[in-house]
């Protein structure tokens, strides 16, 4: 059971928008920065969003992050088949003194 | 370009030991905190351990505390994970990952090395 809660799967058609939620608590999301990772099949995770809503260089602005209270959200617009992947949220947990991840969300672009 | 290359994975019997290594290049290794993150087959990501740039601060997940030891050699730009008393539930791909900022996000990942614990 993951400390952060994500939906197991989401799906949408090419060109559409999708959001992935990540729910936590005051010891993690509410008081620490959230990051998001994309893991394409058979590859290592890749940083998509850091500090709740910042994109590393090279990440298109189709990807966005937001946070409110104990929940964070990853948004992806203009969906492409190449976006099919597992997406993970992560943050520091001050009570556990460790990094915690969500269980991951599998995105299917129909 | 940042490169992180893990090695040392393999098949080990329950109760056995293994030492993973991560060779870093493309950045000033001694200035950055590092991590090990693992992923069991078909499962999600699990943080294992973090070490600060000077090794002054170290954190472990409860699941590995007392069995695993993280260390680094800044002169060799290398990160290590000594794994003792291995269990079947330690079977996973182990990734070396660089913190962007201490206790923050992982901005670079290695390709991973598979550890299989089985009799």
mmCIF file of C-alpha atoms in Angstrom:
data_model
loop_
_atom_site.group_PDB
_atom_site.id
_atom_site.type_symbol
_atom_site.label_atom_id
_atom_site.label_comp_id
_atom_site.label_asym_id
_atom_site.label_seq_id
_atom_site.Cartn_x
_atom_site.Cartn_y
_atom_site.Cartn_z
ATOM 1 C CA UNK A 1 0.000 0.000 0.000
ATOM 2 C CA UNK A 2 1.560 3.279 -1.152
ATOM 3 C CA UNK A 3 1.650 6.362 1.070
ATOM 4 C CA UNK A 4 0.474 8.492 -1.861
ATOM 5 C CA UNK A 5 -2.713 7.462 -3.657
ATOM 6 C CA UNK A 6 -3.029 7.546 -7.440
ATOM 7 C CA UNK A 7 -5.701 6.045 -9.703
ATOM 8 C CA UNK A 8 -4.422 2.768 -11.200
ATOM 9 C CA UNK A 9 -5.328 3.787 -14.726
ATOM 10 C CA UNK A 10 -6.641 6.612 -16.872
ATOM 11 C CA UNK A 11 -7.415 6.765 -20.565
ATOM 12 C CA UNK A 12 -8.314 9.311 -23.205
ATOM 13 C CA UNK A 13 -8.277 9.743 -26.950
ATOM 14 C CA UNK A 14 -5.412 11.300 -28.929
ATOM 15 C CA UNK A 15 -5.518 15.083 -28.773
ATOM 16 C CA UNK A 16 -7.575 15.110 -25.586
ATOM 17 C CA UNK A 17 -6.583 16.132 -22.067
ATOM 18 C CA UNK A 18 -6.155 13.931 -19.023
ATOM 19 C CA UNK A 19 -5.431 14.576 -15.357
ATOM 20 C CA UNK A 20 -3.821 12.244 -12.834
ATOM 21 C CA UNK A 21 -4.404 12.842 -9.157
ATOM 22 C CA UNK A 22 -2.052 12.154 -6.247
ATOM 23 C CA UNK A 23 -3.442 12.272 -2.730
ATOM 24 C CA UNK A 24 -1.375 12.436 0.436
ATOM 25 C CA UNK A 25 -1.300 14.136 3.810
ATOM 26 C CA UNK A 26 0.136 17.039 5.768
ATOM 27 C CA UNK A 27 3.378 15.154 6.374
ATOM 28 C CA UNK A 28 4.127 14.806 2.681
ATOM 29 C CA UNK A 29 2.317 16.642 -0.120
ATOM 30 C CA UNK A 30 0.960 19.567 1.884
ATOM 31 C CA UNK A 31 4.339 20.643 3.228
ATOM 32 C CA UNK A 32 6.848 19.368 0.678
ATOM 33 C CA UNK A 33 7.350 19.809 -3.035
ATOM 34 C CA UNK A 34 5.827 17.219 -5.371
ATOM 35 C CA UNK A 35 7.514 15.753 -8.437
ATOM 36 C CA UNK A 36 6.145 13.631 -11.263
ATOM 37 C CA UNK A 37 7.864 10.924 -13.311
ATOM 38 C CA UNK A 38 7.074 9.232 -16.606
ATOM 39 C CA UNK A 39 8.137 5.642 -17.122
ATOM 40 C CA UNK A 40 7.827 4.367 -20.661
ATOM 41 C CA UNK A 41 7.656 0.573 -21.040
ATOM 42 C CA UNK A 42 10.987 -1.085 -20.316
ATOM 43 C CA UNK A 43 12.799 2.137 -19.457
ATOM 44 C CA UNK A 44 13.928 4.047 -16.378
ATOM 45 C CA UNK A 45 11.694 6.778 -14.933
ATOM 46 C CA UNK A 46 12.131 10.312 -16.249
ATOM 47 C CA UNK A 47 11.479 13.572 -14.396
ATOM 48 C CA UNK A 48 8.476 15.456 -15.788
ATOM 49 C CA UNK A 49 7.588 17.997 -13.089
ATOM 50 C CA UNK A 50 9.444 19.223 -10.005
ATOM 51 C CA UNK A 51 8.676 21.722 -7.247
ATOM 52 C CA UNK A 52 4.934 21.076 -7.774
ATOM 53 C CA UNK A 53 4.693 22.795 -11.160
ATOM 54 C CA UNK A 54 8.083 23.345 -12.799
ATOM 55 C CA UNK A 55 9.180 21.586 -15.987
ATOM 56 C CA UNK A 56 12.798 20.557 -16.611
ATOM 57 C CA UNK A 57 14.265 21.744 -19.875
ATOM 58 C CA UNK A 58 13.107 19.587 -22.763
ATOM 59 C CA UNK A 59 9.734 18.710 -21.235
ATOM 60 C CA UNK A 60 6.949 20.136 -23.447
ATOM 61 C CA UNK A 61 4.391 22.519 -21.965
ATOM 62 C CA UNK A 62 1.704 19.914 -22.660
ATOM 63 C CA UNK A 63 2.696 18.601 -19.215
ATOM 64 C CA UNK A 64 1.707 20.634 -16.158
ATOM 65 C CA UNK A 65 1.576 20.203 -12.413
ATOM 66 C CA UNK A 66 -0.487 21.755 -9.653
ATOM 67 C CA UNK A 67 -1.029 21.293 -5.944
ATOM 68 C CA UNK A 68 -3.710 22.194 -3.443
ATOM 69 C CA UNK A 69 -3.502 21.169 0.182
ATOM 70 C CA UNK A 70 -2.809 17.453 0.440
ATOM 71 C CA UNK A 71 -3.380 16.678 -3.250
ATOM 72 C CA UNK A 72 -1.412 17.191 -6.436
ATOM 73 C CA UNK A 73 -2.392 16.822 -10.058
ATOM 74 C CA UNK A 74 -0.534 16.105 -13.277
ATOM 75 C CA UNK A 75 -2.178 17.389 -16.441
ATOM 76 C CA UNK A 76 -1.369 16.298 -19.967
ATOM 77 C CA UNK A 77 -2.924 18.052 -22.960
ATOM 78 C CA UNK A 78 -2.805 17.190 -26.649
ATOM 79 C CA UNK A 79 -2.383 13.493 -25.861
ATOM 80 C CA UNK A 80 -0.143 11.479 -28.159
ATOM 81 C CA UNK A 81 0.273 7.719 -28.443
ATOM 82 C CA UNK A 82 3.837 8.226 -27.281
ATOM 83 C CA UNK A 83 2.504 9.446 -23.929
ATOM 84 C CA UNK A 84 1.359 5.921 -23.060
ATOM 85 C CA UNK A 85 3.340 5.168 -19.932
ATOM 86 C CA UNK A 86 3.193 4.773 -16.178
ATOM 87 C CA UNK A 87 3.182 8.036 -14.219
ATOM 88 C CA UNK A 88 4.328 8.385 -10.615
ATOM 89 C CA UNK A 89 4.097 11.197 -8.100
ATOM 90 C CA UNK A 90 6.691 11.522 -5.361
ATOM 91 C CA UNK A 91 7.618 13.733 -2.440
ATOM 92 C CA UNK A 92 9.487 13.785 0.861
ATOM 93 C CA UNK A 93 7.559 12.592 3.899
ATOM 94 C CA UNK A 94 8.631 14.485 6.999
ATOM 95 C CA UNK A 95 7.137 11.916 9.406
ATOM 96 C CA UNK A 96 8.703 8.900 7.721
ATOM 97 C CA UNK A 97 11.959 10.736 6.906
ATOM 98 C CA UNK A 98 11.952 9.270 3.452
ATOM 99 C CA UNK A 99 10.797 9.732 -0.115
ATOM 100 C CA UNK A 100 7.344 8.364 -0.841
ATOM 101 C CA UNK A 101 5.792 7.540 -4.203
ATOM 102 C CA UNK A 102 2.299 6.967 -5.455
ATOM 103 C CA UNK A 103 1.443 3.499 -6.706
ATOM 104 C CA UNK A 104 1.584 4.688 -10.301
ATOM 105 C CA UNK A 105 -1.030 5.404 -12.955
ATOM 106 C CA UNK A 106 -1.060 3.678 -16.309
ATOM 107 C CA UNK A 107 -2.068 6.065 -19.084
ATOM 108 C CA UNK A 108 -3.693 4.571 -22.158
ATOM 109 C CA UNK A 109 -4.183 6.734 -25.235
ATOM 110 C CA UNK A 110 -7.051 5.070 -27.047
ATOM 111 C CA UNK B 1 25.399 14.845 -20.255
ATOM 112 C CA UNK B 2 24.665 13.154 -16.929
ATOM 113 C CA UNK B 3 25.290 9.407 -16.983
ATOM 114 C CA UNK B 4 24.560 6.949 -14.197
ATOM 115 C CA UNK B 5 25.553 3.338 -14.824
ATOM 116 C CA UNK B 6 24.616 0.666 -12.310
ATOM 117 C CA UNK B 7 26.312 -2.711 -11.990
ATOM 118 C CA UNK B 8 26.558 -5.618 -9.584
ATOM 119 C CA UNK B 9 23.092 -7.100 -9.894
ATOM 120 C CA UNK B 10 22.479 -10.811 -10.241
ATOM 121 C CA UNK B 11 21.004 -13.926 -8.691
ATOM 122 C CA UNK B 12 21.587 -14.476 -4.987
ATOM 123 C CA UNK B 13 20.153 -16.920 -2.451
ATOM 124 C CA UNK B 14 17.983 -15.753 0.449
ATOM 125 C CA UNK B 15 20.199 -14.613 3.297
ATOM 126 C CA UNK B 16 23.006 -13.762 0.901
ATOM 127 C CA UNK B 17 24.754 -10.482 0.140
ATOM 128 C CA UNK B 18 25.345 -8.326 -2.912
ATOM 129 C CA UNK B 19 27.036 -4.991 -3.547
ATOM 130 C CA UNK B 20 25.668 -2.644 -6.184
ATOM 131 C CA UNK B 21 27.717 0.120 -7.761
ATOM 132 C CA UNK B 22 26.761 3.223 -9.699
ATOM 133 C CA UNK B 23 29.361 5.021 -11.815
ATOM 134 C CA UNK B 24 28.519 8.688 -12.349
ATOM 135 C CA UNK B 25 29.769 11.081 -15.014
ATOM 136 C CA UNK B 26 28.799 14.335 -16.681
ATOM 137 C CA UNK B 27 28.379 16.333 -13.473
ATOM 138 C CA UNK B 28 30.274 17.217 -10.296
ATOM 139 C CA UNK B 29 29.464 14.072 -8.322
ATOM 140 C CA UNK B 30 30.860 15.385 -5.037
ATOM 141 C CA UNK B 31 28.348 18.263 -5.041
ATOM 142 C CA UNK B 32 25.195 16.189 -5.351
ATOM 143 C CA UNK B 33 23.184 13.939 -3.087
ATOM 144 C CA UNK B 34 22.343 10.499 -4.449
ATOM 145 C CA UNK B 35 19.816 7.733 -4.025
ATOM 146 C CA UNK B 36 18.833 4.160 -4.655
ATOM 147 C CA UNK B 37 15.271 3.486 -5.810
ATOM 148 C CA UNK B 38 13.942 0.018 -6.624
ATOM 149 C CA UNK B 39 11.085 -1.459 -8.597
ATOM 150 C CA UNK B 40 9.871 -5.014 -8.058
ATOM 151 C CA UNK B 41 8.717 -6.847 -11.204
ATOM 152 C CA UNK B 42 5.405 -5.396 -12.346
ATOM 153 C CA UNK B 43 5.229 -3.063 -9.335
ATOM 154 C CA UNK B 44 5.711 0.626 -8.619
ATOM 155 C CA UNK B 45 8.705 2.649 -7.495
ATOM 156 C CA UNK B 46 10.048 2.259 -3.959
ATOM 157 C CA UNK B 47 12.662 4.592 -2.491
ATOM 158 C CA UNK B 48 15.460 2.688 -0.752
ATOM 159 C CA UNK B 49 18.079 5.137 0.543
ATOM 160 C CA UNK B 50 19.558 8.625 0.215
ATOM 161 C CA UNK B 51 23.037 9.960 0.955
ATOM 162 C CA UNK B 52 24.127 13.596 1.082
ATOM 163 C CA UNK B 53 27.051 14.911 -0.948
ATOM 164 C CA UNK B 54 29.547 14.562 1.903
ATOM 165 C CA UNK B 55 27.977 11.378 3.355
ATOM 166 C CA UNK B 56 27.072 13.343 6.481
ATOM 167 C CA UNK B 57 23.373 12.540 6.180
ATOM 168 C CA UNK B 58 21.915 9.147 5.277
ATOM 169 C CA UNK B 59 18.332 7.897 5.231
ATOM 170 C CA UNK B 60 16.905 4.412 4.704
ATOM 171 C CA UNK B 61 13.460 3.002 4.050
ATOM 172 C CA UNK B 62 12.189 0.951 6.990
ATOM 173 C CA UNK B 63 12.061 -2.109 4.724
ATOM 174 C CA UNK B 64 15.864 -2.154 4.350
ATOM 175 C CA UNK B 65 17.090 -0.463 7.550
ATOM 176 C CA UNK B 66 19.694 -2.573 9.309
ATOM 177 C CA UNK B 67 20.304 -4.749 6.230
ATOM 178 C CA UNK B 68 21.404 -2.300 3.518
ATOM 179 C CA UNK B 69 24.193 0.277 3.657
ATOM 180 C CA UNK B 70 24.564 3.160 1.223
ATOM 181 C CA UNK B 71 27.964 4.748 0.677
ATOM 182 C CA UNK B 72 29.852 6.821 -1.845
ATOM 183 C CA UNK B 73 33.390 7.524 -3.002
ATOM 184 C CA UNK B 74 33.564 11.066 -4.330
ATOM 185 C CA UNK B 75 37.106 10.546 -5.618
ATOM 186 C CA UNK B 76 35.805 7.762 -7.842
ATOM 187 C CA UNK B 77 32.427 9.405 -8.621
ATOM 188 C CA UNK B 78 30.749 6.248 -7.446
ATOM 189 C CA UNK B 79 27.748 5.300 -5.338
ATOM 190 C CA UNK B 80 27.314 1.936 -3.639
ATOM 191 C CA UNK B 81 24.652 -0.164 -1.973
ATOM 192 C CA UNK B 82 25.753 -3.053 0.228
ATOM 193 C CA UNK B 83 22.827 -5.432 0.613
ATOM 194 C CA UNK B 84 22.958 -8.099 3.325
ATOM 195 C CA UNK B 85 20.436 -10.645 4.621
ATOM 196 C CA UNK B 86 18.623 -10.515 1.300
ATOM 197 C CA UNK B 87 15.010 -11.662 1.103
ATOM 198 C CA UNK B 88 12.799 -12.675 -1.796
ATOM 199 C CA UNK B 89 10.940 -9.380 -1.449
ATOM 200 C CA UNK B 90 14.162 -7.521 -2.276
ATOM 201 C CA UNK B 91 13.927 -8.847 -5.840
ATOM 202 C CA UNK B 92 13.744 -5.740 -8.025
ATOM 203 C CA UNK B 93 15.449 -3.512 -10.532
ATOM 204 C CA UNK B 94 17.629 -1.127 -8.539
ATOM 205 C CA UNK B 95 18.064 2.376 -9.939
ATOM 206 C CA UNK B 96 20.715 4.881 -9.009
ATOM 207 C CA UNK B 97 19.166 8.369 -9.046
ATOM 208 C CA UNK B 98 20.525 11.877 -8.507
ATOM 209 C CA UNK B 99 18.697 14.417 -6.365
ATOM 210 C CA UNK B 100 18.119 17.779 -8.030
ATOM 211 C CA UNK B 101 18.221 19.330 -4.587
ATOM 212 C CA UNK B 102 18.649 17.494 -1.267
ATOM 213 C CA UNK B 103 15.474 15.601 -0.320
ATOM 214 C CA UNK B 104 13.650 16.812 -3.400
ATOM 215 C CA UNK B 105 13.235 15.388 -6.868
ATOM 216 C CA UNK B 106 15.221 12.830 -8.865
ATOM 217 C CA UNK B 107 16.499 14.617 -11.952
ATOM 218 C CA UNK B 108 18.587 11.805 -13.437
ATOM 219 C CA UNK B 109 18.249 8.029 -13.340
ATOM 220 C CA UNK B 110 20.445 5.136 -14.367
ATOM 221 C CA UNK B 111 19.184 2.261 -16.498
ATOM 222 C CA UNK B 112 18.907 -0.042 -13.477
ATOM 223 C CA UNK B 113 20.379 -3.374 -12.441
ATOM 224 C CA UNK B 114 18.277 -6.437 -11.656
ATOM 225 C CA UNK B 115 18.658 -8.207 -8.330
ATOM 226 C CA UNK B 116 16.947 -11.584 -8.007
ATOM 227 C CA UNK B 117 16.776 -13.258 -4.617
ATOM 228 C CA UNK B 118 15.815 -16.889 -5.027
ATOM 229 C CA UNK B 119 16.914 -20.331 -3.942
#
